[in-house]
Amino acid sequence: MSSILRPLITWRAAVAQHSGLPPTVRHVALTLALHMNEAGESCFPSHNTLVEETGLSRSSVKRSIQVLTDAGWLQASQRVTDSGRQTSNDYA
């Protein structure tokens, strides 16, 4: 296995097996991981995409992302265009 893949696989395994996070929050985290590159770096699916892919409500997705960021499992920042308009969130 490539050493590039290890950070993402290790993170996913830790979230799934050792995080103590509620199932809904783990589901959102693992769905976000599907959008990350092999090194577990930046991804930026919209809330609508996460709602569609998880089958959860928008409020559950947003709440889960907040739990993940508060617990240090995820970093979230706003992506902004050159004109200053927010386009999406960036997750790592």
PDB file of N, CA and C in Angstrom:
ATOM      1  N   MET A   1       0.849  -1.182   0.000  1.00  0.00           N
ATOM      2  CA  MET A   1       0.000   0.000   0.000  1.00  0.00           C
ATOM      3  C   MET A   1       0.888   1.236   0.000  1.00  0.00           C
ATOM      4  N   SER A   2       0.537   2.170  -0.805  1.00  0.00           N
ATOM      5  CA  SER A   2       1.300   3.406  -0.916  1.00  0.00           C
ATOM      6  C   SER A   2       1.257   4.170   0.402  1.00  0.00           C
ATOM      7  N   SER A   3       2.383   4.768   0.771  1.00  0.00           N
ATOM      8  CA  SER A   3       2.425   5.573   1.996  1.00  0.00           C
ATOM      9  C   SER A   3       1.559   6.811   1.870  1.00  0.00           C
ATOM     10  N   ILE A   4       1.248   7.216   0.642  1.00  0.00           N
ATOM     11  CA  ILE A   4       0.363   8.368   0.432  1.00  0.00           C
ATOM     12  C   ILE A   4      -1.043   8.045   0.935  1.00  0.00           C
ATOM     13  N   LEU A   5      -1.483   6.813   0.808  1.00  0.00           N
ATOM     14  CA  LEU A   5      -2.833   6.430   1.220  1.00  0.00           C
ATOM     15  C   LEU A   5      -2.981   6.280   2.723  1.00  0.00           C
ATOM     16  N   ARG A   6      -1.922   6.055   3.423  1.00  0.00           N
ATOM     17  CA  ARG A   6      -2.009   5.749   4.850  1.00  0.00           C
ATOM     18  C   ARG A   6      -2.704   6.813   5.690  1.00  0.00           C
ATOM     19  N   PRO A   7      -2.439   8.116   5.507  1.00  0.00           N
ATOM     20  CA  PRO A   7      -3.124   9.091   6.365  1.00  0.00           C
ATOM     21  C   PRO A   7      -4.645   9.010   6.263  1.00  0.00           C
ATOM     22  N   LEU A   8      -5.176   8.874   5.066  1.00  0.00           N
ATOM     23  CA  LEU A   8      -6.625   8.816   4.895  1.00  0.00           C
ATOM     24  C   LEU A   8      -7.186   7.524   5.468  1.00  0.00           C
ATOM     25  N   ILE A   9      -6.531   6.411   5.194  1.00  0.00           N
ATOM     26  CA  ILE A   9      -7.018   5.127   5.700  1.00  0.00           C
ATOM     27  C   ILE A   9      -6.943   5.097   7.220  1.00  0.00           C
ATOM     28  N   THR A  10      -5.876   5.603   7.783  1.00  0.00           N
ATOM     29  CA  THR A  10      -5.728   5.651   9.238  1.00  0.00           C
ATOM     30  C   THR A  10      -6.804   6.535   9.853  1.00  0.00           C
ATOM     31  N   TRP A  11      -7.057   7.690   9.246  1.00  0.00           N
ATOM     32  CA  TRP A  11      -8.088   8.607   9.761  1.00  0.00           C
ATOM     33  C   TRP A  11      -9.460   7.951   9.705  1.00  0.00           C
ATOM     34  N   ARG A  12      -9.799   7.329   8.569  1.00  0.00           N
ATOM     35  CA  ARG A  12     -11.101   6.672   8.448  1.00  0.00           C
ATOM     36  C   ARG A  12     -11.254   5.567   9.477  1.00  0.00           C
ATOM     37  N   ALA A  13     -10.217   4.764   9.661  1.00  0.00           N
ATOM     38  CA  ALA A  13     -10.276   3.679  10.641  1.00  0.00           C
ATOM     39  C   ALA A  13     -10.444   4.234  12.054  1.00  0.00           C
ATOM     40  N   ALA A  14      -9.729   5.294  12.370  1.00  0.00           N
ATOM     41  CA  ALA A  14      -9.841   5.898  13.698  1.00  0.00           C
ATOM     42  C   ALA A  14     -11.243   6.455  13.931  1.00  0.00           C
ATOM     43  N   VAL A  15     -11.801   7.129  12.938  1.00  0.00           N
ATOM     44  CA  VAL A  15     -13.166   7.660  13.062  1.00  0.00           C
ATOM     45  C   VAL A  15     -14.150   6.523  13.268  1.00  0.00           C
ATOM     46  N   ALA A  16     -14.019   5.476  12.473  1.00  0.00           N
ATOM     47  CA  ALA A  16     -14.981   4.375  12.519  1.00  0.00           C
ATOM     48  C   ALA A  16     -14.852   3.527  13.777  1.00  0.00           C
ATOM     49  N   GLN A  17     -13.630   3.308  14.243  1.00  0.00           N
ATOM     50  CA  GLN A  17     -13.418   2.328  15.299  1.00  0.00           C
ATOM     51  C   GLN A  17     -13.089   2.902  16.675  1.00  0.00           C
ATOM     52  N   HIS A  18     -12.493   4.089  16.722  1.00  0.00           N
ATOM     53  CA  HIS A  18     -11.952   4.553  17.995  1.00  0.00           C
ATOM     54  C   HIS A  18     -12.378   5.953  18.410  1.00  0.00           C
ATOM     55  N   SER A  19     -13.248   6.573  17.646  1.00  0.00           N
ATOM     56  CA  SER A  19     -13.559   7.982  17.912  1.00  0.00           C
ATOM     57  C   SER A  19     -14.582   8.180  19.022  1.00  0.00           C
ATOM     58  N   GLY A  20     -15.443   7.201  19.223  1.00  0.00           N
ATOM     59  CA  GLY A  20     -16.526   7.379  20.189  1.00  0.00           C
ATOM     60  C   GLY A  20     -17.605   8.335  19.705  1.00  0.00           C
ATOM     61  N   LEU A  21     -17.546   8.713  18.428  1.00  0.00           N
ATOM     62  CA  LEU A  21     -18.534   9.632  17.866  1.00  0.00           C
ATOM     63  C   LEU A  21     -19.848   8.902  17.627  1.00  0.00           C
ATOM     64  N   PRO A  22     -20.967   9.619  17.699  1.00  0.00           N
ATOM     65  CA  PRO A  22     -22.263   9.006  17.398  1.00  0.00           C
ATOM     66  C   PRO A  22     -22.296   8.493  15.952  1.00  0.00           C
ATOM     67  N   PRO A  23     -23.101   7.485  15.681  1.00  0.00           N
ATOM     68  CA  PRO A  23     -23.155   6.892  14.338  1.00  0.00           C
ATOM     69  C   PRO A  23     -23.430   7.900  13.222  1.00  0.00           C
ATOM     70  N   THR A  24     -24.319   8.838  13.445  1.00  0.00           N
ATOM     71  CA  THR A  24     -24.644   9.825  12.410  1.00  0.00           C
ATOM     72  C   THR A  24     -23.422  10.669  12.077  1.00  0.00           C
ATOM     73  N   VAL A  25     -22.685  11.064  13.076  1.00  0.00           N
ATOM     74  CA  VAL A  25     -21.487  11.882  12.874  1.00  0.00           C
ATOM     75  C   VAL A  25     -20.419  11.073  12.135  1.00  0.00           C
ATOM     76  N   ARG A  26     -20.251   9.806  12.522  1.00  0.00           N
ATOM     77  CA  ARG A  26     -19.283   8.947  11.809  1.00  0.00           C
ATOM     78  C   ARG A  26     -19.686   8.783  10.356  1.00  0.00           C
ATOM     79  N   HIS A  27     -20.982   8.643  10.098  1.00  0.00           N
ATOM     80  CA  HIS A  27     -21.472   8.489   8.725  1.00  0.00           C
ATOM     81  C   HIS A  27     -21.113   9.715   7.879  1.00  0.00           C
ATOM     82  N   VAL A  28     -21.315  10.890   8.422  1.00  0.00           N
ATOM     83  CA  VAL A  28     -20.962  12.120   7.702  1.00  0.00           C
ATOM     84  C   VAL A  28     -19.449  12.182   7.491  1.00  0.00           C
ATOM     85  N   ALA A  29     -18.660  11.841   8.503  1.00  0.00           N
ATOM     86  CA  ALA A  29     -17.198  11.869   8.367  1.00  0.00           C
ATOM     87  C   ALA A  29     -16.733  10.921   7.271  1.00  0.00           C
ATOM     88  N   LEU A  30     -17.267   9.723   7.266  1.00  0.00           N
ATOM     89  CA  LEU A  30     -16.838   8.747   6.269  1.00  0.00           C
ATOM     90  C   LEU A  30     -17.321   9.122   4.872  1.00  0.00           C
ATOM     91  N   THR A  31     -18.452   9.788   4.780  1.00  0.00           N
ATOM     92  CA  THR A  31     -18.915  10.277   3.487  1.00  0.00           C
ATOM     93  C   THR A  31     -18.012  11.407   2.998  1.00  0.00           C
ATOM     94  N   LEU A  32     -17.609  12.291   3.895  1.00  0.00           N
ATOM     95  CA  LEU A  32     -16.641  13.328   3.521  1.00  0.00           C
ATOM     96  C   LEU A  32     -15.344  12.703   3.021  1.00  0.00           C
ATOM     97  N   ALA A  33     -14.915  11.610   3.643  1.00  0.00           N
ATOM     98  CA  ALA A  33     -13.671  10.949   3.250  1.00  0.00           C
ATOM     99  C   ALA A  33     -13.727  10.449   1.811  1.00  0.00           C
ATOM    100  N   LEU A  34     -14.917  10.146   1.322  1.00  0.00           N
ATOM    101  CA  LEU A  34     -15.057   9.711  -0.064  1.00  0.00           C
ATOM    102  C   LEU A  34     -14.661  10.814  -1.042  1.00  0.00           C
ATOM    103  N   HIS A  35     -14.722  12.053  -0.610  1.00  0.00           N
ATOM    104  CA  HIS A  35     -14.408  13.197  -1.464  1.00  0.00           C
ATOM    105  C   HIS A  35     -12.958  13.655  -1.325  1.00  0.00           C
ATOM    106  N   MET A  36     -12.250  13.156  -0.308  1.00  0.00           N
ATOM    107  CA  MET A  36     -10.868  13.574  -0.074  1.00  0.00           C
ATOM    108  C   MET A  36      -9.929  12.863  -1.036  1.00  0.00           C
ATOM    109  N   ASN A  37      -8.798  13.492  -1.308  1.00  0.00           N
ATOM    110  CA  ASN A  37      -7.802  12.820  -2.136  1.00  0.00           C
ATOM    111  C   ASN A  37      -7.140  11.708  -1.318  1.00  0.00           C
ATOM    112  N   GLU A  38      -6.231  10.981  -1.930  1.00  0.00           N
ATOM    113  CA  GLU A  38      -5.621   9.815  -1.300  1.00  0.00           C
ATOM    114  C   GLU A  38      -4.851  10.144  -0.023  1.00  0.00           C
ATOM    115  N   ALA A  39      -4.413  11.376   0.107  1.00  0.00           N
ATOM    116  CA  ALA A  39      -3.666  11.783   1.296  1.00  0.00           C
ATOM    117  C   ALA A  39      -4.579  12.337   2.386  1.00  0.00           C
ATOM    118  N   GLY A  40      -5.893  12.343   2.153  1.00  0.00           N
ATOM    119  CA  GLY A  40      -6.833  12.846   3.144  1.00  0.00           C
ATOM    120  C   GLY A  40      -6.899  14.354   3.193  1.00  0.00           C
ATOM    121  N   GLU A  41      -6.465  14.980   2.120  1.00  0.00           N
ATOM    122  CA  GLU A  41      -6.449  16.435   2.080  1.00  0.00           C
ATOM    123  C   GLU A  41      -7.779  16.981   1.576  1.00  0.00           C
ATOM    124  N   SER A  42      -7.840  18.228   1.521  1.00  0.00           N
ATOM    125  CA  SER A  42      -8.963  19.062   1.143  1.00  0.00           C
ATOM    126  C   SER A  42     -10.036  18.421   0.252  1.00  0.00           C
ATOM    127  N   CYS A  43     -11.267  18.650   0.639  1.00  0.00           N
ATOM    128  CA  CYS A  43     -12.419  18.321  -0.204  1.00  0.00           C
ATOM    129  C   CYS A  43     -13.474  19.393   0.057  1.00  0.00           C
ATOM    130  N   PHE A  44     -14.418  19.527  -0.829  1.00  0.00           N
ATOM    131  CA  PHE A  44     -15.386  20.608  -0.668  1.00  0.00           C
ATOM    132  C   PHE A  44     -16.774  20.254  -1.197  1.00  0.00           C
ATOM    133  N   PRO A  45     -17.352  19.119  -0.764  1.00  0.00           N
ATOM    134  CA  PRO A  45     -18.727  18.831  -1.165  1.00  0.00           C
ATOM    135  C   PRO A  45     -19.689  19.808  -0.487  1.00  0.00           C
ATOM    136  N   SER A  46     -20.737  20.155  -1.176  1.00  0.00           N
ATOM    137  CA  SER A  46     -21.740  21.053  -0.598  1.00  0.00           C
ATOM    138  C   SER A  46     -22.566  20.305   0.441  1.00  0.00           C
ATOM    139  N   HIS A  47     -23.261  21.065   1.271  1.00  0.00           N
ATOM    140  CA  HIS A  47     -24.183  20.437   2.214  1.00  0.00           C
ATOM    141  C   HIS A  47     -25.231  19.634   1.458  1.00  0.00           C
ATOM    142  N   ASN A  48     -25.698  20.158   0.329  1.00  0.00           N
ATOM    143  CA  ASN A  48     -26.695  19.437  -0.465  1.00  0.00           C
ATOM    144  C   ASN A  48     -26.160  18.088  -0.942  1.00  0.00           C
ATOM    145  N   THR A  49     -24.901  18.062  -1.362  1.00  0.00           N
ATOM    146  CA  THR A  49     -24.291  16.801  -1.786  1.00  0.00           C
ATOM    147  C   THR A  49     -24.225  15.823  -0.621  1.00  0.00           C
ATOM    148  N   LEU A  50     -23.822  16.303   0.542  1.00  0.00           N
ATOM    149  CA  LEU A  50     -23.737  15.430   1.714  1.00  0.00           C
ATOM    150  C   LEU A  50     -25.117  14.937   2.148  1.00  0.00           C
ATOM    151  N   VAL A  51     -26.126  15.791   2.046  1.00  0.00           N
ATOM    152  CA  VAL A  51     -27.505  15.371   2.349  1.00  0.00           C
ATOM    153  C   VAL A  51     -27.918  14.248   1.409  1.00  0.00           C
ATOM    154  N   GLU A  52     -27.644  14.434   0.138  1.00  0.00           N
ATOM    155  CA  GLU A  52     -28.009  13.435  -0.872  1.00  0.00           C
ATOM    156  C   GLU A  52     -27.269  12.119  -0.650  1.00  0.00           C
ATOM    157  N   GLU A  53     -25.988  12.200  -0.366  1.00  0.00           N
ATOM    158  CA  GLU A  53     -25.186  10.991  -0.235  1.00  0.00           C
ATOM    159  C   GLU A  53     -25.391  10.252   1.081  1.00  0.00           C
ATOM    160  N   THR A  54     -25.714  10.964   2.145  1.00  0.00           N
ATOM    161  CA  THR A  54     -25.902  10.316   3.452  1.00  0.00           C
ATOM    162  C   THR A  54     -27.352   9.919   3.713  1.00  0.00           C
ATOM    163  N   GLY A  55     -28.288  10.612   3.053  1.00  0.00           N
ATOM    164  CA  GLY A  55     -29.701  10.376   3.342  1.00  0.00           C
ATOM    165  C   GLY A  55     -30.155  11.064   4.621  1.00  0.00           C
ATOM    166  N   LEU A  56     -29.312  11.922   5.170  1.00  0.00           N
ATOM    167  CA  LEU A  56     -29.637  12.652   6.396  1.00  0.00           C
ATOM    168  C   LEU A  56     -30.219  14.017   6.061  1.00  0.00           C
ATOM    169  N   SER A  57     -30.816  14.646   7.055  1.00  0.00           N
ATOM    170  CA  SER A  57     -31.342  15.997   6.859  1.00  0.00           C
ATOM    171  C   SER A  57     -30.184  16.994   6.822  1.00  0.00           C
ATOM    172  N   ARG A  58     -30.456  18.153   6.256  1.00  0.00           N
ATOM    173  CA  ARG A  58     -29.442  19.216   6.190  1.00  0.00           C
ATOM    174  C   ARG A  58     -28.983  19.602   7.590  1.00  0.00           C
ATOM    175  N   SER A  59     -29.908  19.694   8.525  1.00  0.00           N
ATOM    176  CA  SER A  59     -29.526  20.072   9.891  1.00  0.00           C
ATOM    177  C   SER A  59     -28.657  18.995  10.541  1.00  0.00           C
ATOM    178  N   SER A  60     -28.899  17.727  10.248  1.00  0.00           N
ATOM    179  CA  SER A  60     -28.063  16.650  10.794  1.00  0.00           C
ATOM    180  C   SER A  60     -26.651  16.709  10.214  1.00  0.00           C
ATOM    181  N   VAL A  61     -26.554  16.997   8.930  1.00  0.00           N
ATOM    182  CA  VAL A  61     -25.243  17.119   8.293  1.00  0.00           C
ATOM    183  C   VAL A  61     -24.480  18.293   8.900  1.00  0.00           C
ATOM    184  N   LYS A  62     -25.114  19.446   9.007  1.00  0.00           N
ATOM    185  CA  LYS A  62     -24.449  20.626   9.555  1.00  0.00           C
ATOM    186  C   LYS A  62     -24.035  20.399  11.008  1.00  0.00           C
ATOM    187  N   ARG A  63     -24.903  19.782  11.789  1.00  0.00           N
ATOM    188  CA  ARG A  63     -24.610  19.498  13.193  1.00  0.00           C
ATOM    189  C   ARG A  63     -23.433  18.507  13.297  1.00  0.00           C
ATOM    190  N   SER A  64     -23.425  17.504  12.438  1.00  0.00           N
ATOM    191  CA  SER A  64     -22.342  16.517  12.448  1.00  0.00           C
ATOM    192  C   SER A  64     -21.008  17.152  12.095  1.00  0.00           C
ATOM    193  N   ILE A  65     -20.995  18.030  11.120  1.00  0.00           N
ATOM    194  CA  ILE A  65     -19.765  18.738  10.749  1.00  0.00           C
ATOM    195  C   ILE A  65     -19.272  19.578  11.920  1.00  0.00           C
ATOM    196  N   GLN A  66     -20.188  20.210  12.633  1.00  0.00           N
ATOM    197  CA  GLN A  66     -19.800  21.014  13.794  1.00  0.00           C
ATOM    198  C   GLN A  66     -19.209  20.135  14.888  1.00  0.00           C
ATOM    199  N   VAL A  67     -19.799  18.976  15.126  1.00  0.00           N
ATOM    200  CA  VAL A  67     -19.270  18.039  16.124  1.00  0.00           C
ATOM    201  C   VAL A  67     -17.867  17.590  15.722  1.00  0.00           C
ATOM    202  N   LEU A  68     -17.684  17.258  14.451  1.00  0.00           N
ATOM    203  CA  LEU A  68     -16.376  16.813  13.961  1.00  0.00           C
ATOM    204  C   LEU A  68     -15.320  17.900  14.108  1.00  0.00           C
ATOM    205  N   THR A  69     -15.665  19.139  13.801  1.00  0.00           N
ATOM    206  CA  THR A  69     -14.689  20.226  13.917  1.00  0.00           C
ATOM    207  C   THR A  69     -14.414  20.548  15.392  1.00  0.00           C
ATOM    208  N   ASP A  70     -15.446  20.566  16.213  1.00  0.00           N
ATOM    209  CA  ASP A  70     -15.259  20.844  17.641  1.00  0.00           C
ATOM    210  C   ASP A  70     -14.390  19.787  18.311  1.00  0.00           C
ATOM    211  N   ALA A  71     -14.525  18.534  17.863  1.00  0.00           N
ATOM    212  CA  ALA A  71     -13.767  17.430  18.453  1.00  0.00           C
ATOM    213  C   ALA A  71     -12.372  17.282  17.843  1.00  0.00           C
ATOM    214  N   GLY A  72     -12.059  18.094  16.825  1.00  0.00           N
ATOM    215  CA  GLY A  72     -10.740  18.061  16.223  1.00  0.00           C
ATOM    216  C   GLY A  72     -10.539  16.992  15.153  1.00  0.00           C
ATOM    217  N   TRP A  73     -11.597  16.342  14.733  1.00  0.00           N
ATOM    218  CA  TRP A  73     -11.510  15.321  13.687  1.00  0.00           C
ATOM    219  C   TRP A  73     -11.508  15.924  12.288  1.00  0.00           C
ATOM    220  N   LEU A  74     -11.912  17.173  12.173  1.00  0.00           N
ATOM    221  CA  LEU A  74     -12.077  17.797  10.868  1.00  0.00           C
ATOM    222  C   LEU A  74     -11.744  19.269  10.986  1.00  0.00           C
ATOM    223  N   GLN A  75     -11.147  19.808   9.933  1.00  0.00           N
ATOM    224  CA  GLN A  75     -10.948  21.254   9.827  1.00  0.00           C
ATOM    225  C   GLN A  75     -11.880  21.742   8.731  1.00  0.00           C
ATOM    226  N   ALA A  76     -12.592  22.801   9.000  1.00  0.00           N
ATOM    227  CA  ALA A  76     -13.494  23.376   8.007  1.00  0.00           C
ATOM    228  C   ALA A  76     -13.170  24.851   7.844  1.00  0.00           C
ATOM    229  N   SER A  77     -13.096  25.280   6.602  1.00  0.00           N
ATOM    230  CA  SER A  77     -12.887  26.694   6.315  1.00  0.00           C
ATOM    231  C   SER A  77     -13.719  27.065   5.107  1.00  0.00           C
ATOM    232  N   GLN A  78     -14.009  28.341   4.984  1.00  0.00           N
ATOM    233  CA  GLN A  78     -14.820  28.818   3.868  1.00  0.00           C
ATOM    234  C   GLN A  78     -13.952  29.050   2.647  1.00  0.00           C
ATOM    235  N   ARG A  79     -14.421  28.568   1.507  1.00  0.00           N
ATOM    236  CA  ARG A  79     -13.769  28.861   0.232  1.00  0.00           C
ATOM    237  C   ARG A  79     -14.414  30.129  -0.307  1.00  0.00           C
ATOM    238  N   VAL A  80     -13.593  31.058  -0.746  1.00  0.00           N
ATOM    239  CA  VAL A  80     -14.090  32.363  -1.186  1.00  0.00           C
ATOM    240  C   VAL A  80     -13.522  32.660  -2.574  1.00  0.00           C
ATOM    241  N   THR A  81     -14.364  33.209  -3.436  1.00  0.00           N
ATOM    242  CA  THR A  81     -13.914  33.595  -4.773  1.00  0.00           C
ATOM    243  C   THR A  81     -13.063  34.857  -4.677  1.00  0.00           C
ATOM    244  N   ASP A  82     -12.434  35.214  -5.783  1.00  0.00           N
ATOM    245  CA  ASP A  82     -11.631  36.437  -5.824  1.00  0.00           C
ATOM    246  C   ASP A  82     -12.467  37.673  -5.521  1.00  0.00           C
ATOM    247  N   SER A  83     -13.756  37.609  -5.817  1.00  0.00           N
ATOM    248  CA  SER A  83     -14.630  38.757  -5.561  1.00  0.00           C
ATOM    249  C   SER A  83     -15.164  38.765  -4.133  1.00  0.00           C
ATOM    250  N   GLY A  84     -14.765  37.781  -3.310  1.00  0.00           N
ATOM    251  CA  GLY A  84     -15.170  37.774  -1.909  1.00  0.00           C
ATOM    252  C   GLY A  84     -16.433  36.986  -1.611  1.00  0.00           C
ATOM    253  N   ARG A  85     -16.993  36.323  -2.609  1.00  0.00           N
ATOM    254  CA  ARG A  85     -18.224  35.542  -2.423  1.00  0.00           C
ATOM    255  C   ARG A  85     -17.874  34.133  -1.947  1.00  0.00           C
ATOM    256  N   GLN A  86     -18.556  33.653  -0.882  1.00  0.00           N
ATOM    257  CA  GLN A  86     -18.319  32.294  -0.414  1.00  0.00           C
ATOM    258  C   GLN A  86     -18.924  31.307  -1.398  1.00  0.00           C
ATOM    259  N   THR A  87     -18.142  30.285  -1.766  1.00  0.00           N
ATOM    260  CA  THR A  87     -18.643  29.287  -2.714  1.00  0.00           C
ATOM    261  C   THR A  87     -18.995  27.983  -2.017  1.00  0.00           C
ATOM    262  N   SER A  88     -18.189  27.564  -1.063  1.00  0.00           N
ATOM    263  CA  SER A  88     -18.426  26.319  -0.338  1.00  0.00           C
ATOM    264  C   SER A  88     -17.486  26.256   0.844  1.00  0.00           C
ATOM    265  N   ASN A  89     -17.599  25.186   1.598  1.00  0.00           N
ATOM    266  CA  ASN A  89     -16.658  24.946   2.681  1.00  0.00           C
ATOM    267  C   ASN A  89     -15.589  23.999   2.185  1.00  0.00           C
ATOM    268  N   ASP A  90     -14.408  24.141   2.742  1.00  0.00           N
ATOM    269  CA  ASP A  90     -13.282  23.269   2.422  1.00  0.00           C
ATOM    270  C   ASP A  90     -13.018  22.453   3.687  1.00  0.00           C
ATOM    271  N   TYR A  91     -12.966  21.134   3.541  1.00  0.00           N
ATOM    272  CA  TYR A  91     -12.770  20.244   4.672  1.00  0.00           C
ATOM    273  C   TYR A  91     -11.452  19.498   4.537  1.00  0.00           C
ATOM    274  N   ALA A  92     -10.766  19.333   5.643  1.00  0.00           N
ATOM    275  CA  ALA A  92      -9.509  18.568   5.661  1.00  0.00           C
ATOM    276  C   ALA A  92      -9.398  17.839   6.976  1.00  0.00           C
TER     277      ALA A  92
END
